[in-house]
Coordinates of C-alpha atoms in Angstrom, one line a residue:
Chain C
M666 CA 0.0 0.0 0.0
S667 CA 2.8 2.4 0.9
A668 CA 4.9 3.8 -1.9
A669 CA 8.1 3.3 0.0
P670 CA 10.5 0.7 -1.3
V671 CA 11.5 -2.2 0.7
A672 CA 14.2 -1.0 3.1
T673 CA 17.5 -2.8 2.9
A674 CA 19.3 -4.1 5.9
D675 CA 21.6 -1.5 7.3
E676 CA 24.5 -2.5 9.4
V677 CA 24.2 -0.2 12.4
V678 CA 26.7 -1.7 14.8
D679 CA 29.9 -3.6 14.0
E680 CA 32.1 -4.5 16.9
G681 CA 34.9 -6.9 16.2
Q682 CA 33.4 -10.0 14.6
G683 CA 29.8 -9.3 15.6
A684 CA 27.3 -7.2 13.7
V685 CA 23.8 -6.0 14.5
Y686 CA 21.5 -5.2 11.6
D687 CA 18.5 -2.9 11.6
L688 CA 16.1 -4.5 9.1
G689 CA 14.2 -1.2 8.9
Y690 CA 10.6 -1.1 7.8
R691 CA 9.1 -3.4 5.2
P692 CA 5.8 -2.4 3.6
H693 CA 3.1 -5.1 3.2
D694 CA 2.8 -6.0 -0.4
G695 CA 0.6 -9.0 0.0
I696 CA -3.1 -9.4 -0.1
R697 CA -5.6 -7.9 2.4
L698 CA -8.6 -9.9 3.4
G699 CA -10.9 -7.0 4.2
R700 CA -13.8 -7.2 6.6
S701 CA -14.1 -10.9 6.3
G702 CA -10.5 -11.3 7.6
A703 CA -11.3 -8.8 10.4
F704 CA -14.4 -10.7 11.3
R705 CA -12.5 -14.0 11.6
A706 CA -9.8 -12.3 13.7
M707 CA -12.5 -11.0 16.1
M708 CA -14.0 -14.4 16.4
V709 CA -10.7 -16.0 17.2
D710 CA -9.8 -13.2 19.6
G711 CA -13.2 -13.5 21.4
T712 CA -12.8 -17.3 21.8
R713 CA -9.4 -16.9 23.2
R714 CA -10.5 -14.2 25.6
A715 CA -13.6 -16.1 26.8
L716 CA -11.7 -19.3 27.4
G717 CA -8.6 -17.5 28.9
L718 CA -6.4 -18.9 26.1
R719 CA -3.0 -17.0 25.8
R720 CA -3.9 -15.3 29.0
K721 CA -2.6 -15.6 32.6
P722 CA -3.5 -19.0 34.2
L723 CA -6.1 -17.4 36.5
A724 CA -8.2 -16.4 33.5
K725 CA -8.6 -20.1 32.5
V726 CA -9.9 -21.4 35.9
I727 CA -13.6 -20.5 35.8
P728 CA -14.4 -21.2 32.1
W729 CA -12.6 -24.5 32.0
G730 CA -14.0 -25.4 35.4
L731 CA -17.5 -24.9 34.1
I732 CA -16.7 -26.8 30.9
A733 CA -15.4 -29.7 32.9
A734 CA -18.5 -29.6 35.1
A735 CA -20.7 -29.8 32.0
I736 CA -18.8 -32.6 30.3
V737 CA -17.6 -34.9 33.2
P738 CA -21.1 -35.9 34.4
A739 CA -22.1 -36.9 30.8
A740 CA -19.0 -39.1 30.6
W741 CA -19.8 -40.4 34.1
I742 CA -23.3 -41.4 33.0
V743 CA -22.0 -43.3 30.1
G744 CA -19.5 -45.0 32.3
L745 CA -22.1 -45.9 34.9
T746 CA -24.5 -47.2 32.3
Y747 CA -21.7 -49.4 31.0
V748 CA -21.0 -50.7 34.5
V749 CA -24.6 -51.5 35.1
S750 CA -25.5 -53.0 31.7
G751 CA -22.3 -53.5 29.7
F752 CA -23.0 -53.6 25.9
N753 CA -26.5 -55.0 26.5
L754 CA -28.5 -51.8 26.6
E755 CA -31.9 -51.9 25.1
D756 CA -33.0 -48.3 25.7
T757 CA -31.3 -45.1 27.0
G758 CA -31.3 -46.4 30.5
P759 CA -32.2 -44.4 33.6
W760 CA -29.7 -41.5 33.1
G761 CA -29.3 -41.1 29.4
D762 CA -32.3 -38.9 28.6
P763 CA -31.1 -35.7 26.8
A764 CA -34.1 -33.7 28.1
E765 CA -33.2 -34.6 31.6
Y766 CA -29.6 -33.5 31.1
F767 CA -30.7 -30.0 30.1
E768 CA -32.1 -29.8 33.7
Y769 CA -28.6 -30.2 35.0
I770 CA -26.6 -28.3 32.4
G771 CA -29.1 -25.3 32.3
L772 CA -27.7 -23.7 35.5
L773 CA -24.1 -24.3 34.4
T774 CA -24.9 -22.7 31.0
L775 CA -26.4 -19.7 32.9
L776 CA -23.1 -19.3 34.8
F777 CA -21.0 -19.8 31.6
V778 CA -23.0 -17.1 29.8
A779 CA -22.8 -14.8 32.8
L780 CA -19.0 -15.0 32.6
T781 CA -18.6 -15.0 28.8
A782 CA -20.8 -12.1 27.6
P783 CA -19.2 -9.5 29.9
T784 CA -15.7 -10.8 29.1
L785 CA -16.3 -10.3 25.4
L786 CA -17.7 -6.8 25.6
I787 CA -16.6 -4.9 28.7
P788 CA -12.8 -4.9 28.6
D789 CA -12.8 -3.4 25.1
R790 CA -14.9 -0.5 26.3
E791 CA -13.2 0.0 29.6
H792 CA -9.6 -0.1 28.3
G793 CA -10.3 2.1 25.3
V794 CA -9.6 -0.7 22.8
L795 CA -12.7 0.3 20.8
A796 CA -10.6 3.2 19.5
I797 CA -8.4 0.7 17.8
Y798 CA -11.3 -1.1 16.2
A799 CA -12.6 2.2 15.0
S800 CA -9.3 2.9 13.2
R801 CA -9.6 -0.3 11.3
P802 CA -12.0 -1.1 8.3
V803 CA -14.6 -2.5 10.8
R804 CA -18.1 -1.3 11.3
A805 CA -20.0 -1.4 14.6
A806 CA -22.2 -4.2 13.2
D807 CA -19.2 -6.3 12.3
Y808 CA -17.8 -6.0 15.8
L809 CA -21.1 -6.8 17.5
L810 CA -21.9 -9.7 15.2
A811 CA -18.5 -11.2 15.8
R812 CA -18.8 -10.9 19.6
A813 CA -22.4 -12.3 19.5
A814 CA -21.4 -15.1 17.2
T815 CA -18.5 -16.0 19.6
L816 CA -20.9 -15.9 22.6
F817 CA -23.6 -18.0 20.9
G818 CA -21.1 -20.4 19.3
L819 CA -19.2 -21.1 22.5
T820 CA -22.4 -21.6 24.4
T821 CA -23.6 -24.0 21.8
L822 CA -20.5 -26.0 22.1
F823 CA -20.7 -25.8 25.9
M824 CA -24.1 -27.6 25.7
L825 CA -23.6 -29.7 22.6
V826 CA -20.4 -31.6 23.6
P827 CA -21.9 -33.2 26.7
Q828 CA -25.1 -34.1 24.8
L829 CA -23.0 -35.7 22.0
I830 CA -21.0 -37.7 24.6
L831 CA -24.3 -38.9 26.0
Y832 CA -25.8 -39.6 22.5
V833 CA -22.8 -41.4 21.1
G834 CA -21.7 -43.1 24.4
I835 CA -25.1 -44.5 25.3
S836 CA -25.7 -45.5 21.7
G837 CA -22.4 -47.4 21.7
L838 CA -23.7 -49.6 24.5
Y839 CA -26.7 -50.9 22.6
V840 CA -27.0 -54.6 22.4
E841 CA -27.7 -54.3 18.6
G842 CA -24.6 -52.2 18.0
I843 CA -23.8 -48.5 17.9
G844 CA -25.6 -48.0 14.6
A845 CA -28.9 -49.1 16.0
G846 CA -28.4 -47.0 19.0
L847 CA -27.6 -43.9 17.0
V848 CA -30.7 -44.4 14.8
E849 CA -33.0 -45.0 17.8
N850 CA -31.7 -42.1 19.9
G851 CA -31.4 -40.0 16.8
E852 CA -35.1 -39.4 17.0
N853 CA -34.4 -37.0 19.9
L854 CA -31.8 -34.9 17.9
P855 CA -34.2 -32.3 16.5
A856 CA -35.7 -31.7 19.9
T857 CA -32.3 -31.6 21.5
L858 CA -30.9 -29.1 19.0
G859 CA -34.0 -26.9 19.2
T860 CA -33.8 -26.9 23.0
L861 CA -30.1 -26.1 22.8
L862 CA -30.8 -23.1 20.7
A863 CA -33.5 -22.0 23.1
F864 CA -31.0 -22.1 25.9
V865 CA -28.2 -20.4 23.9
F866 CA -30.4 -17.5 22.8
G867 CA -32.7 -17.4 25.8
F868 CA -29.7 -17.1 28.2
G869 CA -27.3 -15.4 25.8
G870 CA -29.6 -12.5 24.7
P871 CA -30.1 -11.0 28.2
A872 CA -26.5 -11.6 29.1
F873 CA -25.4 -9.6 26.0
L874 CA -27.8 -6.8 27.0
V875 CA -26.4 -6.5 30.5
A876 CA -22.8 -6.5 29.2
L877 CA -23.6 -3.7 26.8
F878 CA -24.1 -1.3 29.6
A879 CA -22.3 -2.6 32.7
K880 CA -18.8 -1.2 33.5
R881 CA -17.3 -4.0 35.4
L882 CA -17.2 -7.8 34.7
V883 CA -18.2 -8.8 38.2
I884 CA -21.1 -6.4 38.3
A885 CA -22.4 -7.5 34.9
S886 CA -22.2 -11.2 35.9
G887 CA -23.9 -10.6 39.2
V888 CA -26.7 -8.4 37.8
Y889 CA -27.4 -10.9 35.0
V890 CA -27.6 -13.9 37.4
M891 CA -29.7 -11.9 39.8
V892 CA -32.2 -10.8 37.1
M893 CA -32.5 -14.4 35.7
M894 CA -33.1 -15.8 39.2
L895 CA -35.6 -13.1 40.1
S896 CA -37.4 -13.9 36.8
L897 CA -37.6 -17.5 38.0
M898 CA -39.0 -16.5 41.4
L899 CA -41.6 -14.4 39.5
A900 CA -43.0 -17.7 38.1
E901 CA -43.1 -19.2 41.6
T902 CA -45.3 -16.4 42.8
M903 CA -47.9 -17.1 40.2
P904 CA -50.9 -19.2 41.2
R905 CA -51.3 -22.2 38.9
A906 CA -54.0 -21.9 36.2
T907 CA -54.5 -18.2 36.9
E908 CA -56.6 -16.2 34.4
L909 CA -55.6 -12.9 35.9
L910 CA -54.4 -10.5 33.1
V911 CA -51.6 -9.1 35.2
F912 CA -50.0 -12.5 35.4
K913 CA -50.5 -13.1 31.7
L914 CA -48.6 -9.9 31.1
L915 CA -45.8 -10.8 33.6
A916 CA -45.3 -14.3 32.5
P917 CA -43.2 -13.5 29.4
L918 CA -40.8 -11.7 31.8
S919 CA -39.8 -15.0 33.4
L920 CA -36.7 -15.2 31.3
M921 CA -35.1 -18.1 33.0
G922 CA -38.0 -20.4 32.4
H923 CA -38.5 -19.9 28.7
P924 CA -35.8 -22.4 27.5
Y925 CA -37.2 -25.0 29.8
S926 CA -40.7 -24.3 28.5
V927 CA -39.3 -24.8 24.9
R928 CA -37.7 -28.1 26.1
D929 CA -40.9 -29.4 27.5
W930 CA -42.7 -28.4 24.3
L931 CA -40.2 -30.0 21.9
F932 CA -39.7 -33.2 23.9
D933 CA -43.5 -33.4 24.3
Q934 CA -43.2 -33.6 28.0
E935 CA -45.7 -32.4 30.6
A936 CA -44.9 -28.8 31.5
E937 CA -43.1 -28.4 34.8
G938 CA -45.0 -25.3 35.9
W939 CA -43.0 -22.6 34.2
A940 CA -44.6 -19.2 34.1
L941 CA -46.2 -19.5 30.7
D942 CA -47.8 -22.8 31.6
R943 CA -49.2 -21.4 34.8
V944 CA -51.0 -18.6 33.0
G945 CA -52.3 -20.9 30.3
L946 CA -50.1 -19.5 27.4
P947 CA -49.0 -21.9 24.8
P948 CA -45.3 -23.0 24.9
W949 CA -44.4 -21.5 21.5
V950 CA -44.8 -18.1 23.2
A951 CA -41.6 -18.9 25.0
A952 CA -39.8 -19.3 21.7
A953 CA -41.3 -16.1 20.4
V954 CA -40.2 -14.2 23.4
I955 CA -36.7 -15.5 23.0
V956 CA -36.6 -14.4 19.4
G957 CA -38.0 -11.0 20.3
I958 CA -35.4 -10.5 23.0
V959 CA -32.6 -11.3 20.7
I960 CA -33.9 -8.9 18.0
A961 CA -34.3 -6.1 20.7
V962 CA -30.9 -6.7 22.1
G963 CA -29.4 -6.5 18.5
V964 CA -31.1 -3.1 17.9
L965 CA -30.0 -1.8 21.3
A966 CA -26.5 -3.0 20.8
H967 CA -26.2 -1.2 17.5
R968 CA -27.5 2.0 18.9
R969 CA -25.1 1.8 21.8
Y970 CA -22.0 1.1 19.7
R971 CA -22.5 3.0 16.5
R972 CA -21.2 6.3 17.9
E973 CA -18.0 4.4 19.0
F974 CA -17.2 3.5 15.4
Chain B
M763 CA 0.4 17.7 -8.1
S764 CA 0.2 15.0 -5.4
T765 CA -3.1 14.4 -3.6
P766 CA -3.3 16.5 -0.5
L767 CA -3.1 14.7 2.8
I768 CA -6.1 16.4 4.3
E769 CA -8.8 18.6 2.7
L770 CA -11.2 20.4 5.1
D771 CA -14.1 22.5 3.9
G772 CA -16.4 24.3 6.3
L773 CA -16.0 21.5 8.9
S774 CA -18.1 22.0 12.0
Q775 CA -18.8 19.8 14.9
A776 CA -20.8 20.6 18.1
Y777 CA -21.4 18.7 21.3
G778 CA -24.7 20.2 22.4
S779 CA -24.0 23.8 22.9
F780 CA -20.2 23.4 22.8
V781 CA -18.8 24.0 19.4
A782 CA -15.6 21.9 19.0
L783 CA -15.0 22.7 15.3
D784 CA -16.2 25.9 13.8
G785 CA -16.1 26.1 10.0
V786 CA -12.6 24.6 9.7
T787 CA -11.3 25.0 6.2
G788 CA -7.8 24.2 4.7
V789 CA -5.7 22.0 2.6
V790 CA -2.7 20.2 4.2
P791 CA 0.0 18.6 2.0
P792 CA 1.6 15.2 2.6
G793 CA 4.5 15.1 5.1
R794 CA 4.9 15.5 8.8
I795 CA 2.0 17.6 10.1
G796 CA 1.7 19.2 13.5
L797 CA -1.8 19.7 14.8
V798 CA -1.4 22.2 17.6
G799 CA -3.7 24.1 19.9
A800 CA -4.6 24.4 23.6
N801 CA -6.6 21.8 25.4
G802 CA -10.1 21.9 24.1
A803 CA -9.1 23.6 20.8
G804 CA -10.6 20.8 18.8
K805 CA -7.6 18.6 18.0
S806 CA -9.0 15.3 19.1
T807 CA -12.4 16.1 17.6
L808 CA -10.7 16.8 14.2
I809 CA -8.8 13.5 14.4
K810 CA -12.0 11.6 15.2
V811 CA -13.8 13.3 12.2
L812 CA -10.8 12.4 9.9
L813 CA -11.2 8.7 11.1
G814 CA -14.9 8.7 10.4
I815 CA -15.7 8.1 14.0
L816 CA -17.5 11.4 14.4
R817 CA -19.9 12.6 11.7
P818 CA -19.5 16.4 11.4
S819 CA -22.6 18.6 11.8
R820 CA -21.5 20.5 8.6
G821 CA -18.8 20.5 6.0
T822 CA -16.6 17.9 4.5
A823 CA -13.3 16.2 5.3
K824 CA -11.0 14.2 3.0
V825 CA -7.9 12.2 3.8
L826 CA -5.7 11.1 0.8
G827 CA -8.7 12.1 -1.4
L828 CA -11.1 9.8 0.4
S829 CA -14.1 11.2 2.1
A830 CA -14.1 10.6 5.9
I831 CA -17.9 10.6 5.8
D832 CA -18.7 8.5 2.7
D833 CA -15.6 6.3 2.2
T834 CA -14.9 5.5 5.8
I835 CA -14.0 1.8 5.4
A836 CA -11.7 2.4 2.4
L837 CA -10.1 5.3 4.3
R838 CA -9.5 3.3 7.5
A839 CA -7.6 0.6 5.5
R840 CA -5.0 3.3 4.7
V841 CA -4.9 5.0 8.1
G842 CA -3.4 4.2 11.4
Y843 CA -4.4 5.8 14.7
M844 CA -2.7 6.2 18.1
P845 CA -5.3 7.3 20.6
E846 CA -4.5 9.7 23.4
R847 CA -5.6 7.3 26.2
G848 CA -6.1 3.6 26.5
G849 CA -6.2 1.4 23.5
L850 CA -4.3 -1.6 24.9
P851 CA -5.9 -4.6 26.5
P852 CA -3.9 -5.3 29.6
D853 CA -4.4 -9.1 29.5
Q854 CA -2.8 -9.6 26.2
T855 CA 0.9 -9.9 25.3
A856 CA 2.3 -7.2 23.0
A857 CA 3.0 -9.8 20.3
D858 CA -0.6 -11.2 20.3
F859 CA -2.1 -7.7 20.3
M860 CA 0.0 -6.6 17.4
I861 CA -0.9 -9.6 15.4
Y862 CA -4.6 -9.0 16.1
A863 CA -4.3 -5.3 15.3
A864 CA -2.8 -6.3 11.9
E865 CA -5.4 -8.9 11.2
L866 CA -8.2 -6.4 12.0
A867 CA -6.9 -4.5 9.0
G868 CA -7.2 -7.6 6.8
I869 CA -3.5 -8.7 6.9
P870 CA -3.4 -12.5 6.7
H871 CA -2.2 -14.3 9.8
R872 CA 1.3 -15.3 8.7
A873 CA 2.1 -11.8 7.4
A874 CA 0.5 -10.3 10.5
R875 CA 2.9 -12.3 12.7
Q876 CA 5.9 -11.1 10.7
R877 CA 4.8 -7.5 10.7
A878 CA 4.1 -7.7 14.5
S879 CA 7.6 -8.8 15.1
D880 CA 9.0 -6.2 12.8
V881 CA 7.2 -3.2 14.3
L882 CA 7.9 -4.3 17.8
T883 CA 11.6 -4.4 16.9
L884 CA 11.2 -1.0 15.3
V885 CA 9.8 0.6 18.5
G886 CA 12.3 -1.2 20.7
L887 CA 9.9 -3.6 22.3
H888 CA 11.1 -6.9 20.7
E889 CA 12.5 -8.1 24.0
E890 CA 9.2 -7.4 25.7
R891 CA 6.9 -8.9 23.1
F892 CA 5.8 -11.8 25.3
R893 CA 5.0 -9.6 28.3
H894 CA 1.4 -8.6 29.1
L895 CA 0.6 -5.1 28.1
G896 CA -0.8 -4.4 31.6
D897 CA 2.7 -4.8 32.9
F898 CA 4.1 -2.1 30.6
S899 CA 5.4 1.2 31.8
T900 CA 3.9 4.4 30.4
G901 CA 6.7 4.8 27.9
M902 CA 6.5 1.2 26.7
M903 CA 2.7 1.6 26.3
Q904 CA 3.1 4.7 24.1
R905 CA 5.6 2.8 22.0
A906 CA 3.2 -0.2 21.8
L907 CA 0.4 2.2 20.7
L908 CA 2.6 3.6 18.0
A909 CA 3.5 0.0 16.9
Q910 CA -0.2 -0.9 16.5
A911 CA -0.8 2.3 14.5
I912 CA 1.7 1.2 11.8
V913 CA 1.5 -2.6 12.0
H914 CA -0.9 -2.8 9.1
D915 CA 1.3 -0.6 6.9
P916 CA -0.9 2.5 6.6
D917 CA -0.2 5.5 4.4
V918 CA -0.9 8.0 7.1
V919 CA -0.9 7.8 10.9
L920 CA -2.9 10.1 13.2
L921 CA -1.1 10.4 16.5
D922 CA -3.2 12.0 19.3
E923 CA -0.9 13.4 22.0
P924 CA 1.7 10.7 21.5
L925 CA 4.1 12.3 24.0
A926 CA 1.6 12.6 26.9
G927 CA 2.9 11.3 30.2
L928 CA 6.4 10.6 28.9
D929 CA 9.6 11.5 30.7
P930 CA 12.2 13.6 28.8
E931 CA 14.0 10.4 27.6
G932 CA 10.8 8.8 26.5
R933 CA 9.8 12.0 24.6
D934 CA 13.1 12.0 22.9
Q935 CA 12.7 8.3 21.8
M936 CA 9.1 8.8 20.7
L937 CA 10.0 11.9 18.7
R938 CA 12.8 10.0 16.9
L939 CA 10.4 7.2 16.1
I940 CA 7.9 9.6 14.7
G941 CA 10.6 11.3 12.7
R942 CA 11.5 8.0 11.1
L943 CA 8.0 7.3 9.8
E944 CA 8.3 9.6 6.8
G945 CA 11.3 7.5 5.6
F946 CA 9.0 4.5 5.5
G947 CA 6.5 6.2 3.3
I948 CA 4.1 7.0 6.2
H949 CA 2.7 10.5 6.5
T950 CA 2.1 11.7 10.1
L951 CA -0.4 14.0 11.7
V952 CA 0.9 14.7 15.3
S953 CA -1.4 16.3 17.7
S954 CA 0.2 18.1 20.7
H955 CA 0.0 21.1 22.8
V956 CA 3.7 21.0 23.5
L957 CA 4.9 23.3 20.7
S958 CA 8.6 22.6 21.0
D959 CA 8.0 18.9 20.3
I960 CA 6.0 19.7 17.2
E961 CA 8.7 22.2 16.0
S962 CA 11.4 19.5 16.2
T963 CA 9.3 16.9 14.4
C964 CA 7.0 18.5 11.8
D965 CA 7.3 20.5 8.6
W966 CA 3.8 21.8 8.4
I967 CA 1.6 23.3 11.1
L968 CA -2.2 23.2 11.4
M969 CA -3.0 25.5 14.4
L970 CA -6.4 25.4 16.0
E971 CA -7.9 27.8 18.6
A972 CA -11.4 27.4 19.9
G973 CA -12.4 25.2 17.0
R974 CA -11.0 27.5 14.3
V975 CA -7.9 27.4 12.1
I976 CA -5.6 30.2 13.0
R977 CA -2.6 29.0 11.0
N978 CA -2.1 26.5 8.3
S979 CA 1.3 26.9 6.8
A980 CA 4.8 25.4 6.4
L981 CA 7.0 25.6 9.5
D982 CA 9.6 27.4 7.5
D983 CA 7.2 30.2 6.8
L984 CA 7.3 31.1 10.5
V985 CA 11.0 31.6 10.4
A986 CA 10.9 33.5 7.1
E987 CA 8.6 36.1 8.5
E988 CA 10.4 39.5 9.0
T989 CA 10.3 40.1 12.7
V990 CA 12.6 42.5 14.6
E991 CA 13.0 43.1 18.3
L992 CA 13.4 46.7 19.4
E993 CA 14.1 48.0 22.9
V994 CA 13.4 51.7 23.4
L995 CA 14.4 54.0 26.4
R996 CA 10.8 55.4 26.9
D997 CA 7.4 56.0 25.3
E998 CA 6.9 52.4 24.1
E999 CA 3.2 53.0 23.4
R1000 CA 3.9 56.1 21.3
V1001 CA 6.5 54.3 19.3
A1002 CA 4.2 51.3 18.9
S1003 CA 1.5 53.5 17.7
A1004 CA 3.7 55.2 15.1
L1005 CA 5.0 51.8 13.9
R1006 CA 1.4 50.6 13.5
G1007 CA 0.7 53.8 11.6
A1008 CA 3.5 52.8 9.2
G1009 CA 1.9 49.4 8.5
A1010 CA 3.8 47.2 11.0
E1011 CA 2.4 44.7 13.4
V1012 CA 3.7 45.4 17.0
R1013 CA 3.6 43.4 20.2
I1014 CA 4.7 45.3 23.3
L1015 CA 6.7 43.2 25.8
G1016 CA 7.7 45.7 28.6
H1017 CA 10.3 48.1 27.1
R1018 CA 10.7 45.8 24.1
L1019 CA 8.7 45.8 21.0
E1020 CA 8.3 42.9 18.5
V1021 CA 7.9 44.4 15.1
T1022 CA 6.7 42.5 12.0
T1023 CA 6.2 44.0 8.6
V1024 CA 4.6 42.4 5.6
D1025 CA 5.9 44.4 2.6
A1026 CA 8.5 46.9 3.8
D1027 CA 11.9 46.3 5.4
P1028 CA 11.3 46.4 9.2
Y1029 CA 14.7 48.1 9.8
D1030 CA 13.8 51.0 7.5
V1031 CA 10.4 51.4 9.1
I1032 CA 11.9 51.4 12.6
R1033 CA 14.6 53.9 11.6
D1034 CA 12.0 56.3 10.2
V1035 CA 9.7 56.0 13.3
L1036 CA 12.5 56.6 15.8
V1037 CA 13.6 59.7 13.9
E1038 CA 10.0 60.9 13.7
T1039 CA 9.3 60.3 17.4
G1040 CA 12.7 61.3 18.7
V1041 CA 12.8 58.3 21.1
G1042 CA 16.2 56.7 21.9
M1043 CA 16.9 53.1 21.2
R1044 CA 18.8 50.6 23.5
M1045 CA 18.7 47.5 21.4
L1046 CA 17.8 46.3 17.9
R1047 CA 18.1 42.7 16.6
A1048 CA 16.5 40.1 14.3
G1049 CA 13.7 38.3 16.1
V1050 CA 14.0 34.6 16.5
K1051 CA 10.5 33.3 16.0
T1052 CA 9.6 30.0 17.5
L1053 CA 6.3 28.1 17.0
E1054 CA 5.4 29.2 20.5
D1055 CA 5.9 32.9 19.5
A1056 CA 3.7 32.3 16.5
Y1057 CA 1.0 30.6 18.5
L1058 CA 0.9 33.3 21.1
H1059 CA 0.9 35.9 18.3
D1060 CA -1.9 34.2 16.3
E1061 CA -3.9 33.4 19.4
G1062 CA -3.7 37.1 20.4
R1063 CA -5.2 38.1 17.1
T1064 CA -8.3 35.9 17.5

């Protein structure tokens, strides 16, 4: 890009037999990848930051601790099933139900998201790094999309890997062979993936929103967890089968319960008394609320960041 | 004729009732440009407009022929920026951040690694490249900021107060680094309120005061102006008045007068005025005009 010729190596120090060379400055004559290259770089950077990679050891403790807490029980279930039934399994067994595993992994996902969303957004703002992004060929939308994609992608993997371990591990113990197990348990895959997306966006959207405005990581994580827990308590305060309009209006605010409502809906399970169920609203409303929240967060995020770029 | 580095036409920017830039107009040639002015003069605002971060209320701004308003993305691919404050993530190593800063400008990973290594060597941070930026001293941080501004090989770098917070040795190192950039084919716009630093580094001055341009000229033009210092025994005001009547510009500094003429020889004008007024003279010498003199002079006229 620059017109300057490639600088030649200049010998700047020569003492006895040794010599030090100043290579000077060499312009970049190669290709430039444009915004797609910048987007990929932001994804990689976000992943490293969220997982504490290429950071000090302390930055790795919580994310990898949560990842281990999500994966180890799945492996443990497969191991226990093997101990109990060997390779003679005829159905998923008492612990291999993917819908049931969402019950356990849901809270861990909440904590993972509470940690990851602020880590992706707040340091750039608080340390003035947005000024560097603003001096590169990057738009606010590119930055926000890359950060959101990192959050949602990592959360998807966080929930998907243990489910895959369950799916493949349990299927591998089937008496008719792993192929038969994969086919039989494969019937649950659409419901599992749909539920997973409900958790990813249902938990990730509000976390992203809090991280857009909070100034400190700890405060953002704390506020997010508190809001989600309070929204769960909101459902508990509602009388079952209430027809009162005020509860019908409040039920969609029970953010924590919506992914679980979607799970019960997709797995065709009896609803466990989540807010929407208590006020008699159909479970698809939970999915609609999640989509609405994600869109609203996207709009707010762009309004918040466009003046920085 | 080469493309001007910066073209400003009626540029205005206001924050509520505070006017940061007020009809700024001017053409700045390529080279080492000093953007000078007091705190709040509009320097940082101008830089943000040139980067396309701020959209001006009125007027246009171009850098290297590209509109800062309409061609923002294309422009940013050719521009580097060193912010006044912040800009470095404390939890990343210098090498990792330089690679990332290059990749953000579209440089492929392998080339980004090479360039990161090169620019860190250039700014004297090669030995520190695997240290976290949060462990850097102020001087090292400023050098790291300069490194990220050039790691993607821009055509022009905008340096916002690059010497802020540096000790004399650090200032000297930074000024030498900035001075080297032109040899690499990189034009510089250096913003500072320390005029002596600008004077030793730049060859063109864009001077702002309260959001307006009060000088946009080559640094050599300052020295070339005909200024003479005169010290009189008495009646400074009367002599000054007579000099002004003869078409000279006069600043009164105690018993001394600083006389500048545009068309006539200042020594001839002074001789005639002293004869006319009958006032005795103690000293007469050529004025040594620094950038600070020019700033105080120009500021006084606004």
